[in-house]
């Protein structure tokens, strides 16, 4: 039987969330409606920055700690999350970038992020698990990793407040460009959402 524990963003990590979720703003009464039907796909790897920590980019060989959620691009169904792993302390995942511990698309995407960044890494199937069945992840699945980088080589940050984190993660995905994207895209609504939450 599949687990249905909450990862903080979804009603259950192993089943699709509700079609829309209203998330209360940190200090205002406005809400953000979050479409969770699916994520757009370009067939290429691309990184969507939801919050920038302003730090230098991660390099191969760096020791990184991050919170993550792995979602199916076609349904936005959460397959795995560091914040809701059964039988774990729900701590950030520790990984050496470029070591092959995570799928190739996530490894490459991490090299476009820095300490304190919150982002979505859109991974095509060929840079994910390809045609392999990986636990509950079907073969040929494009993936979206929601990633918050909280430590790089010993330097740490506090992470975003939970209400702001949830607001940023409910922003609809930006449409991908029709070409390979070699640098991260900053989400157009992310800065405005963070500024509204800070007032």
mmCIF file of N, CA, C and O in Angstrom, residues 20-88:
data_model
loop_
_atom_site.group_PDB
_atom_site.id
_atom_site.type_symbol
_atom_site.label_atom_id
_atom_site.label_comp_id
_atom_site.label_asym_id
_atom_site.label_seq_id
_atom_site.Cartn_x
_atom_site.Cartn_y
_atom_site.Cartn_z
ATOM 1 N N UNK A 20 -6.811 22.861 -6.867
ATOM 2 C CA UNK A 20 -6.384 24.200 -6.458
ATOM 3 C C UNK A 20 -6.196 24.218 -4.957
ATOM 4 O O UNK A 20 -6.924 23.560 -4.221
ATOM 5 N N UNK A 21 -5.218 24.968 -4.513
ATOM 6 C CA UNK A 21 -5.000 25.106 -3.078
ATOM 7 C C UNK A 21 -4.839 26.587 -2.774
ATOM 8 O O UNK A 21 -4.065 27.266 -3.423
ATOM 9 N N UNK A 22 -5.590 27.096 -1.799
ATOM 10 C CA UNK A 22 -5.451 28.492 -1.400
ATOM 11 C C UNK A 22 -4.499 28.549 -0.223
ATOM 12 O O UNK A 22 -4.677 27.840 0.757
ATOM 13 N N UNK A 23 -3.479 29.382 -0.356
ATOM 14 C CA UNK A 23 -2.475 29.501 0.695
ATOM 15 C C UNK A 23 -2.517 30.913 1.236
ATOM 16 O O UNK A 23 -2.386 31.869 0.483
ATOM 17 N N UNK A 24 -2.719 31.050 2.530
ATOM 18 C CA UNK A 24 -2.808 32.377 3.133
ATOM 19 C C UNK A 24 -1.460 33.074 3.049
ATOM 20 O O UNK A 24 -0.424 32.470 3.268
ATOM 21 N N UNK A 25 -1.486 34.364 2.741
ATOM 22 C CA UNK A 25 -0.263 35.155 2.692
ATOM 23 C C UNK A 25 0.307 35.298 4.094
ATOM 24 O O UNK A 25 -0.395 35.207 5.085
ATOM 25 N N UNK A 26 1.627 35.523 4.183
ATOM 26 C CA UNK A 26 2.302 35.593 5.474
ATOM 27 C C UNK A 26 1.721 36.690 6.365
ATOM 28 O O UNK A 26 1.434 36.469 7.518
ATOM 29 N N UNK A 27 1.533 37.922 5.814
ATOM 30 C CA UNK A 27 1.014 39.015 6.641
ATOM 31 C C UNK A 27 -0.118 39.767 5.963
ATOM 32 O O UNK A 27 -0.456 40.860 6.357
ATOM 33 N N UNK A 28 -0.717 39.210 4.929
ATOM 34 C CA UNK A 28 -1.838 39.868 4.268
ATOM 35 C C UNK A 28 -2.978 38.877 4.171
ATOM 36 O O UNK A 28 -2.829 37.698 4.420
ATOM 37 N N UNK A 29 -4.145 39.383 3.764
ATOM 38 C CA UNK A 29 -5.304 38.501 3.683
ATOM 39 C C UNK A 29 -5.470 37.889 2.296
ATOM 40 O O UNK A 29 -6.357 37.083 2.086
ATOM 41 N N UNK A 30 -4.626 38.278 1.324
ATOM 42 C CA UNK A 30 -4.773 37.724 -0.018
ATOM 43 C C UNK A 30 -4.314 36.273 -0.048
ATOM 44 O O UNK A 30 -3.529 35.831 0.770
ATOM 45 N N UNK A 31 -4.855 35.513 -0.977
ATOM 46 C CA UNK A 31 -4.457 34.121 -1.127
ATOM 47 C C UNK A 31 -3.916 33.910 -2.523
ATOM 48 O O UNK A 31 -4.148 34.695 -3.431
ATOM 49 N N UNK A 32 -3.179 32.834 -2.683
ATOM 50 C CA UNK A 32 -2.607 32.488 -3.978
ATOM 51 C C UNK A 32 -3.218 31.173 -4.407
ATOM 52 O O UNK A 32 -3.152 30.191 -3.682
ATOM 53 N N UNK A 33 -3.856 31.141 -5.570
ATOM 54 C CA UNK A 33 -4.405 29.897 -6.089
ATOM 55 C C UNK A 33 -3.304 29.179 -6.853
ATOM 56 O O UNK A 33 -2.635 29.768 -7.686
ATOM 57 N N UNK A 34 -3.116 27.923 -6.558
ATOM 58 C CA UNK A 34 -2.004 27.186 -7.147
ATOM 59 C C UNK A 34 -2.506 26.076 -8.048
ATOM 60 O O UNK A 34 -2.996 25.072 -7.559
ATOM 61 N N UNK A 35 -2.414 26.251 -9.378
ATOM 62 C CA UNK A 35 -2.782 25.147 -10.249
ATOM 63 C C UNK A 35 -1.750 24.033 -10.113
ATOM 64 O O UNK A 35 -0.563 24.285 -10.143
ATOM 65 N N UNK A 36 -2.206 22.830 -9.913
ATOM 66 C CA UNK A 36 -1.283 21.726 -9.717
ATOM 67 C C UNK A 36 -1.567 20.587 -10.682
ATOM 68 O O UNK A 36 -1.235 19.454 -10.430
ATOM 69 N N UNK A 37 -2.217 20.901 -11.798
ATOM 70 C CA UNK A 37 -2.564 19.873 -12.771
ATOM 71 C C UNK A 37 -1.324 19.215 -13.362
ATOM 72 O O UNK A 37 -1.238 18.008 -13.446
ATOM 73 N N UNK A 38 -0.370 20.018 -13.811
ATOM 74 C CA UNK A 38 0.849 19.491 -14.410
ATOM 75 C C UNK A 38 1.843 20.628 -14.582
ATOM 76 O O UNK A 38 1.505 21.792 -14.405
ATOM 77 N N UNK A 39 3.070 20.268 -14.943
ATOM 78 C CA UNK A 39 4.097 21.258 -15.225
ATOM 79 C C UNK A 39 4.365 21.254 -16.723
ATOM 80 O O UNK A 39 4.328 20.204 -17.357
ATOM 81 N N UNK A 40 4.660 22.432 -17.322
ATOM 82 C CA UNK A 40 4.993 22.454 -18.742
ATOM 83 C C UNK A 40 6.313 21.739 -18.988
ATOM 84 O O UNK A 40 7.158 21.666 -18.109
ATOM 85 N N UNK A 41 6.460 21.214 -20.184
ATOM 86 C CA UNK A 41 7.686 20.480 -20.508
ATOM 87 C C UNK A 41 8.235 20.945 -21.842
ATOM 88 O O UNK A 41 7.489 21.165 -22.787
ATOM 89 N N UNK A 42 9.544 21.118 -21.891
ATOM 90 C CA UNK A 42 10.194 21.498 -23.139
ATOM 91 C C UNK A 42 11.025 20.348 -23.690
ATOM 92 O O UNK A 42 11.587 20.436 -24.762
ATOM 93 N N UNK A 43 11.138 19.256 -22.911
ATOM 94 C CA UNK A 43 12.007 18.159 -23.306
ATOM 95 C C UNK A 43 13.475 18.440 -22.992
ATOM 96 O O UNK A 43 14.344 17.660 -23.320
ATOM 97 N N UNK A 44 13.736 19.581 -22.352
ATOM 98 C CA UNK A 44 15.103 19.971 -21.989
ATOM 99 C C UNK A 44 15.178 20.208 -20.488
ATOM 100 O O UNK A 44 14.166 20.426 -19.832
ATOM 101 N N UNK A 45 16.384 20.202 -19.964
ATOM 102 C CA UNK A 45 16.609 20.551 -18.568
ATOM 103 C C UNK A 45 16.511 22.063 -18.425
ATOM 104 O O UNK A 45 17.099 22.805 -19.210
ATOM 105 N N UNK A 46 15.761 22.522 -17.438
ATOM 106 C CA UNK A 46 15.746 23.957 -17.141
ATOM 107 C C UNK A 46 15.450 24.190 -15.675
ATOM 108 O O UNK A 46 14.850 23.358 -15.007
ATOM 109 N N UNK A 47 15.964 25.312 -15.173
ATOM 110 C CA UNK A 47 15.857 25.650 -13.761
ATOM 111 C C UNK A 47 15.059 26.940 -13.627
ATOM 112 O O UNK A 47 15.338 27.927 -14.305
ATOM 113 N N UNK A 48 14.085 26.902 -12.739
ATOM 114 C CA UNK A 48 13.202 28.037 -12.483
ATOM 115 C C UNK A 48 13.452 28.511 -11.051
ATOM 116 O O UNK A 48 13.161 27.797 -10.097
ATOM 117 N N UNK A 49 14.036 29.705 -10.893
ATOM 118 C CA UNK A 49 14.373 30.239 -9.577
ATOM 119 C C UNK A 49 13.130 30.885 -8.959
ATOM 120 O O UNK A 49 12.547 31.795 -9.542
ATOM 121 N N UNK A 50 12.745 30.430 -7.772
ATOM 122 C CA UNK A 50 11.615 31.010 -7.052
ATOM 123 C C UNK A 50 12.073 31.996 -5.987
ATOM 124 O O UNK A 50 11.348 32.919 -5.625
ATOM 125 N N UNK A 51 13.281 31.796 -5.459
ATOM 126 C CA UNK A 51 13.881 32.721 -4.499
ATOM 127 C C UNK A 51 15.393 32.589 -4.613
ATOM 128 O O UNK A 51 15.923 31.486 -4.590
ATOM 129 N N UNK A 52 16.072 33.728 -4.720
ATOM 130 C CA UNK A 52 17.528 33.701 -4.824
ATOM 131 C C UNK A 52 18.153 34.082 -3.492
ATOM 132 O O UNK A 52 17.788 35.090 -2.884
ATOM 133 N N UNK A 53 19.105 33.268 -3.066
ATOM 134 C CA UNK A 53 19.855 33.591 -1.854
ATOM 135 C C UNK A 53 21.016 34.521 -2.122
ATOM 136 O O UNK A 53 21.668 35.002 -1.199
ATOM 137 N N UNK A 54 21.309 34.773 -3.409
ATOM 138 C CA UNK A 54 22.368 35.698 -3.782
ATOM 139 C C UNK A 54 23.780 35.146 -3.661
ATOM 140 O O UNK A 54 24.747 35.885 -3.758
ATOM 141 N N UNK A 55 23.914 33.844 -3.460
ATOM 142 C CA UNK A 55 25.243 33.244 -3.273
ATOM 143 C C UNK A 55 25.824 32.779 -4.607
ATOM 144 O O UNK A 55 25.126 32.683 -5.614
ATOM 145 N N UNK A 56 27.115 32.482 -4.586
ATOM 146 C CA UNK A 56 27.798 31.969 -5.783
ATOM 147 C C UNK A 56 27.226 30.600 -6.155
ATOM 148 O O UNK A 56 26.764 29.855 -5.282
ATOM 149 N N UNK A 57 27.275 30.259 -7.439
ATOM 150 C CA UNK A 57 26.746 28.954 -7.855
ATOM 151 C C UNK A 57 27.521 27.787 -7.260
ATOM 152 O O UNK A 57 28.716 27.867 -7.000
ATOM 153 N N UNK A 58 26.800 26.703 -7.047
ATOM 154 C CA UNK A 58 27.388 25.448 -6.573
ATOM 155 C C UNK A 58 28.265 24.872 -7.672
ATOM 156 O O UNK A 58 27.965 25.016 -8.860
ATOM 157 N N UNK A 59 29.345 24.199 -7.286
ATOM 158 C CA UNK A 59 30.244 23.548 -8.242
ATOM 159 C C UNK A 59 30.255 22.044 -8.015
ATOM 160 O O UNK A 59 29.927 21.576 -6.914
ATOM 161 N N UNK A 60 30.662 21.309 -9.032
ATOM 162 C CA UNK A 60 30.837 19.868 -8.866
ATOM 163 C C UNK A 60 31.839 19.610 -7.754
ATOM 164 O O UNK A 60 32.852 20.294 -7.646
ATOM 165 N N UNK A 61 31.546 18.636 -6.910
ATOM 166 C CA UNK A 61 32.408 18.329 -5.781
ATOM 167 C C UNK A 61 31.993 19.017 -4.493
ATOM 168 O O UNK A 61 32.458 18.636 -3.419
ATOM 169 N N UNK A 62 31.124 20.026 -4.567
ATOM 170 C CA UNK A 62 30.644 20.695 -3.355
ATOM 171 C C UNK A 62 29.748 19.757 -2.556
ATOM 172 O O UNK A 62 28.983 18.981 -3.117
ATOM 173 N N UNK A 63 29.857 19.850 -1.225
ATOM 174 C CA UNK A 63 28.957 19.128 -0.323
ATOM 175 C C UNK A 63 27.754 20.029 -0.060
ATOM 176 O O UNK A 63 27.907 21.138 0.438
ATOM 177 N N UNK A 64 26.571 19.533 -0.399
ATOM 178 C CA UNK A 64 25.357 20.337 -0.343
ATOM 179 C C UNK A 64 24.315 19.637 0.518
ATOM 180 O O UNK A 64 24.194 18.414 0.479
ATOM 181 N N UNK A 65 23.570 20.422 1.295
ATOM 182 C CA UNK A 65 22.392 19.904 1.991
ATOM 183 C C UNK A 65 21.187 20.654 1.453
ATOM 184 O O UNK A 65 21.224 21.881 1.306
ATOM 185 N N UNK A 66 20.132 19.913 1.149
ATOM 186 C CA UNK A 66 18.952 20.530 0.550
ATOM 187 C C UNK A 66 17.689 19.782 0.935
ATOM 188 O O UNK A 66 17.704 18.585 1.169
ATOM 189 N N UNK A 67 16.622 20.543 1.014
ATOM 190 C CA UNK A 67 15.292 19.945 1.092
ATOM 191 C C UNK A 67 14.792 19.827 -0.348
ATOM 192 O O UNK A 67 15.078 20.687 -1.185
ATOM 193 N N UNK A 68 14.077 18.754 -0.612
ATOM 194 C CA UNK A 68 13.595 18.546 -1.977
ATOM 195 C C UNK A 68 12.247 17.851 -1.957
ATOM 196 O O UNK A 68 11.857 17.202 -0.980
ATOM 197 N N UNK A 69 11.528 18.003 -3.045
ATOM 198 C CA UNK A 69 10.353 17.182 -3.341
ATOM 199 C C UNK A 69 10.484 16.782 -4.804
ATOM 200 O O UNK A 69 10.863 17.600 -5.650
ATOM 201 N N UNK A 70 10.216 15.529 -5.111
ATOM 202 C CA UNK A 70 10.261 15.022 -6.478
ATOM 203 C C UNK A 70 8.836 14.816 -6.955
ATOM 204 O O UNK A 70 8.077 14.051 -6.357
ATOM 205 N N UNK A 71 8.457 15.523 -8.031
ATOM 206 C CA UNK A 71 7.103 15.445 -8.561
ATOM 207 C C UNK A 71 7.112 14.945 -9.995
ATOM 208 O O UNK A 71 8.063 15.213 -10.745
ATOM 209 N N UNK A 72 6.068 14.251 -10.385
ATOM 210 C CA UNK A 72 5.885 13.899 -11.787
ATOM 211 C C UNK A 72 5.441 15.146 -12.528
ATOM 212 O O UNK A 72 4.489 15.822 -12.106
ATOM 213 N N UNK A 73 6.103 15.474 -13.625
ATOM 214 C CA UNK A 73 5.763 16.690 -14.372
ATOM 215 C C UNK A 73 4.346 16.630 -14.931
ATOM 216 O O UNK A 73 3.638 17.630 -14.951
ATOM 217 N N UNK A 74 3.909 15.457 -15.371
ATOM 218 C CA UNK A 74 2.609 15.386 -16.049
ATOM 219 C C UNK A 74 1.414 15.489 -15.111
ATOM 220 O O UNK A 74 0.320 15.830 -15.534
ATOM 221 N N UNK A 75 1.612 15.211 -13.809
ATOM 222 C CA UNK A 75 0.465 15.237 -12.893
ATOM 223 C C UNK A 75 0.720 16.064 -11.629
ATOM 224 O O UNK A 75 -0.205 16.283 -10.859
ATOM 225 N N UNK A 76 1.946 16.502 -11.416
ATOM 226 C CA UNK A 76 2.350 17.220 -10.195
ATOM 227 C C UNK A 76 2.168 16.364 -8.952
ATOM 228 O O UNK A 76 2.093 16.871 -7.849
ATOM 229 N N UNK A 77 2.110 15.065 -9.115
ATOM 230 C CA UNK A 77 1.991 14.144 -7.986
ATOM 231 C C UNK A 77 3.356 14.000 -7.318
ATOM 232 O O UNK A 77 4.357 13.731 -7.980
ATOM 233 N N UNK A 78 3.406 14.198 -5.997
ATOM 234 C CA UNK A 78 4.662 14.130 -5.253
ATOM 235 C C UNK A 78 5.043 12.673 -5.002
ATOM 236 O O UNK A 78 4.299 11.927 -4.384
ATOM 237 N N UNK A 79 6.217 12.282 -5.481
ATOM 238 C CA UNK A 79 6.702 10.921 -5.346
ATOM 239 C C UNK A 79 7.614 10.734 -4.135
ATOM 240 O O UNK A 79 7.737 9.642 -3.598
ATOM 241 N N UNK A 80 8.298 11.809 -3.736
ATOM 242 C CA UNK A 80 9.259 11.708 -2.640
ATOM 243 C C UNK A 80 9.513 13.113 -2.111
ATOM 244 O O UNK A 80 9.445 14.089 -2.863
ATOM 245 N N UNK A 81 9.796 13.230 -0.835
ATOM 246 C CA UNK A 81 10.076 14.535 -0.245
ATOM 247 C C UNK A 81 10.925 14.366 1.006
ATOM 248 O O UNK A 81 10.660 13.492 1.826
ATOM 249 N N UNK A 82 11.934 15.206 1.155
ATOM 250 C CA UNK A 82 12.788 15.137 2.345
ATOM 251 C C UNK A 82 12.024 15.552 3.594
ATOM 252 O O UNK A 82 12.381 15.152 4.699
ATOM 253 N N UNK A 83 10.976 16.343 3.423
ATOM 254 C CA UNK A 83 10.222 16.825 4.580
ATOM 255 C C UNK A 83 9.144 15.843 5.038
ATOM 256 O O UNK A 83 8.459 16.103 6.012
ATOM 257 N N UNK A 84 8.966 14.739 4.324
ATOM 258 C CA UNK A 84 7.912 13.799 4.723
ATOM 259 C C UNK A 84 8.310 12.338 4.545
ATOM 260 O O UNK A 84 7.453 11.480 4.457
ATOM 261 N N UNK A 85 9.591 12.063 4.479
ATOM 262 C CA UNK A 85 10.031 10.676 4.307
ATOM 263 C C UNK A 85 9.633 9.839 5.508
ATOM 264 O O UNK A 85 9.992 10.156 6.633
ATOM 265 N N UNK A 86 8.890 8.748 5.287
ATOM 266 C CA UNK A 86 8.561 7.872 6.415
ATOM 267 C C UNK A 86 9.838 7.292 7.031
ATOM 268 O O UNK A 86 10.824 7.066 6.335
ATOM 269 N N UNK A 87 9.803 7.082 8.318
ATOM 270 C CA UNK A 87 10.934 6.477 9.053
ATOM 271 C C UNK A 87 12.214 7.293 8.934
ATOM 272 O O UNK A 87 13.315 6.751 8.848
ATOM 273 N N UNK A 88 12.098 8.609 8.837
ATOM 274 C CA UNK A 88 13.293 9.461 8.790
ATOM 275 C C UNK A 88 13.086 10.641 9.724
ATOM 276 O O UNK A 88 11.982 10.886 10.210
#
